[in-house]
Coordinates of C-alpha atoms in Angstrom, one line a residue:
M1 CA 142.5 83.9 77.4
R2 CA 143.9 87.0 75.6
E3 CA 147.1 88.5 76.9
L4 CA 146.7 91.8 78.9
P5 CA 147.3 95.1 77.0
S6 CA 150.9 96.3 77.1
E7 CA 150.6 100.1 77.6
K8 CA 150.4 101.5 81.2
L9 CA 149.3 104.9 82.4
D10 CA 151.8 107.6 83.4
P11 CA 152.8 107.1 87.0
R12 CA 151.8 110.7 87.8
I13 CA 148.1 109.7 87.5
K14 CA 148.5 108.2 91.0
N15 CA 148.9 111.7 92.4
V16 CA 145.9 113.0 90.4
W17 CA 143.8 110.2 91.8
R18 CA 145.0 111.0 95.3
I19 CA 144.2 114.7 95.0
N20 CA 140.7 114.1 93.4
D21 CA 139.8 111.4 96.0
A22 CA 141.0 113.5 98.9
I23 CA 139.0 116.5 97.7
W24 CA 135.8 114.4 97.5
I25 CA 136.4 112.7 100.9
I26 CA 137.0 116.0 102.6
I27 CA 133.9 117.6 101.1
T28 CA 131.8 114.7 102.1
F29 CA 133.3 114.6 105.6
L30 CA 132.6 118.3 106.1
C31 CA 129.0 117.9 104.9
C32 CA 128.5 115.1 107.4
F33 CA 130.6 116.5 110.3
V34 CA 129.6 120.2 110.4
P35 CA 125.8 119.7 111.1
F36 CA 126.6 117.4 114.1
A37 CA 129.3 119.8 115.3
I38 CA 126.7 122.6 115.2
A39 CA 124.2 120.4 117.0
A40 CA 126.9 119.6 119.6
A41 CA 127.5 123.3 120.2
A42 CA 123.8 124.0 120.4
E43 CA 122.9 121.1 122.6
P44 CA 126.0 120.2 124.8
D45 CA 123.9 117.9 127.0
E46 CA 123.2 115.4 124.2
G47 CA 125.6 112.5 124.9
W48 CA 125.2 110.7 121.5
I49 CA 126.4 113.6 119.3
P50 CA 130.1 113.3 120.3
I51 CA 130.0 109.6 119.6
V52 CA 128.7 110.3 116.1
L53 CA 131.4 113.0 115.6
L54 CA 134.1 110.5 116.7
A55 CA 132.7 107.8 114.4
E56 CA 132.7 110.2 111.4
A57 CA 136.3 111.2 112.2
V58 CA 137.4 107.6 112.3
V59 CA 135.7 106.8 109.0
F60 CA 137.2 109.9 107.5
G61 CA 140.7 108.8 108.5
A62 CA 140.2 105.3 107.3
L63 CA 138.9 106.5 103.9
L64 CA 141.8 108.9 103.5
V65 CA 144.3 106.1 104.2
L66 CA 142.5 103.7 101.8
F67 CA 142.1 106.1 98.9
V68 CA 145.2 108.2 99.2
V69 CA 147.8 105.6 100.3
I70 CA 146.6 102.1 99.5
L71 CA 144.5 102.2 96.3
P72 CA 146.4 104.4 93.8
P73 CA 149.4 102.1 93.3
I74 CA 147.2 99.1 92.9
R75 CA 144.8 100.9 90.6
H76 CA 147.8 102.1 88.5
M77 CA 149.2 98.6 88.3
R78 CA 145.8 97.2 87.0
W79 CA 145.1 99.9 84.4
R80 CA 146.3 99.0 80.9
Y81 CA 145.4 99.7 77.4
Q82 CA 146.5 98.9 73.8
L83 CA 145.7 100.4 70.5
N84 CA 146.0 98.3 67.3
G85 CA 144.6 98.7 63.8
D86 CA 141.3 96.9 64.5
F87 CA 140.4 97.7 68.1
L88 CA 141.2 99.5 71.4
D89 CA 141.8 97.1 74.3
I90 CA 141.3 98.4 77.9
A91 CA 141.8 96.4 81.1
K92 CA 141.1 97.9 84.5
G93 CA 139.8 97.1 88.0
I94 CA 141.0 96.0 91.3
I95 CA 138.2 93.8 92.7
W96 CA 135.9 93.8 89.7
R97 CA 138.2 93.5 86.7
K98 CA 136.8 94.8 83.5
R99 CA 138.1 94.2 79.9
Y100 CA 136.8 96.3 77.0
I101 CA 137.5 95.5 73.4
I102 CA 136.3 98.4 71.3
P103 CA 136.3 97.8 67.5
F104 CA 137.1 100.9 65.6
I105 CA 134.2 100.2 63.2
R106 CA 132.0 101.2 66.2
V107 CA 133.9 104.4 67.2
Q108 CA 132.0 107.6 66.6
N109 CA 134.2 110.2 68.2
T110 CA 137.6 110.5 69.9
D111 CA 138.7 113.4 72.0
T112 CA 141.0 114.5 74.8
R113 CA 140.1 116.0 78.1
Q114 CA 142.1 117.8 80.7
G115 CA 140.8 119.1 84.1
P116 CA 142.8 121.4 86.3
V117 CA 144.4 118.6 88.3
L118 CA 145.4 116.7 85.2
R119 CA 146.7 120.0 83.7
M120 CA 148.8 120.6 86.8
F121 CA 150.6 117.3 86.2
G122 CA 150.9 117.6 82.4
L123 CA 148.4 114.8 81.8
S124 CA 145.3 114.3 79.7
S125 CA 142.6 111.7 79.2
V126 CA 141.6 110.2 75.9
T127 CA 137.9 109.4 75.4
V128 CA 136.6 107.1 72.7
A129 CA 132.8 107.3 72.1
T130 CA 130.6 104.6 70.6
A131 CA 126.8 104.3 70.4
A132 CA 127.0 102.2 73.6
G133 CA 128.9 104.8 75.6
E134 CA 132.3 106.4 76.3
H135 CA 135.5 104.7 77.3
E136 CA 138.2 106.8 78.9
I137 CA 141.9 106.3 79.2
P138 CA 143.1 108.6 82.0
G139 CA 146.5 109.8 82.8
I140 CA 148.5 110.0 79.6
R141 CA 151.1 112.7 78.9
T142 CA 149.4 115.4 76.9
E143 CA 151.5 115.0 73.8
Q144 CA 151.0 111.2 73.8
A145 CA 147.3 111.6 74.5
E146 CA 146.9 113.8 71.4
Q147 CA 148.8 111.3 69.3
L148 CA 146.7 108.4 70.7
R149 CA 143.5 110.4 69.9
D150 CA 144.6 111.1 66.4
R151 CA 145.6 107.4 65.7
A152 CA 142.3 106.2 67.1
A153 CA 140.4 108.6 64.9
E154 CA 142.4 107.5 61.9
F155 CA 141.8 103.8 62.6
A156 CA 138.1 104.5 62.9
R157 CA 138.1 106.4 59.6
I158 CA 139.9 103.5 57.9
A159 CA 137.5 100.9 59.5
R160 CA 134.5 102.8 58.1
E161 CA 136.0 103.0 54.6
D162 CA 136.6 99.3 54.6
V163 CA 133.0 98.5 55.1

């Protein structure tokens, strides 16, 4: 079996994941909780509505603990990548581990992306596109991400010239 890639993501990506996951969990919770809270206010005699509200609150708390406290360090530990002259190697996953070997001969486009939360932490994502889809390396310092993008594009150009 091939050795795992050597490069790790910037540790600040854990906070980005925490913020993004917390936002989605809160939005989902509110979409589920508010209609039942309105129903409870409109029909106070219905005994099953408070049970549903309590169950939603328990699930909300459990999801927050799981996605904000437990998963980010494990996810960071499992995420690795490595760029060499012939291919990009990406390894990720906690339960379902995935390993991608992307030969540069197949690369069509490389770019960097930066949303508001990534920008707040000075991070970017590098995306490598092939005909089969896109592969993203999240959470790299912006300067390093631009260098990685440029190196990947150069390796792809060289690989196409060699054919």
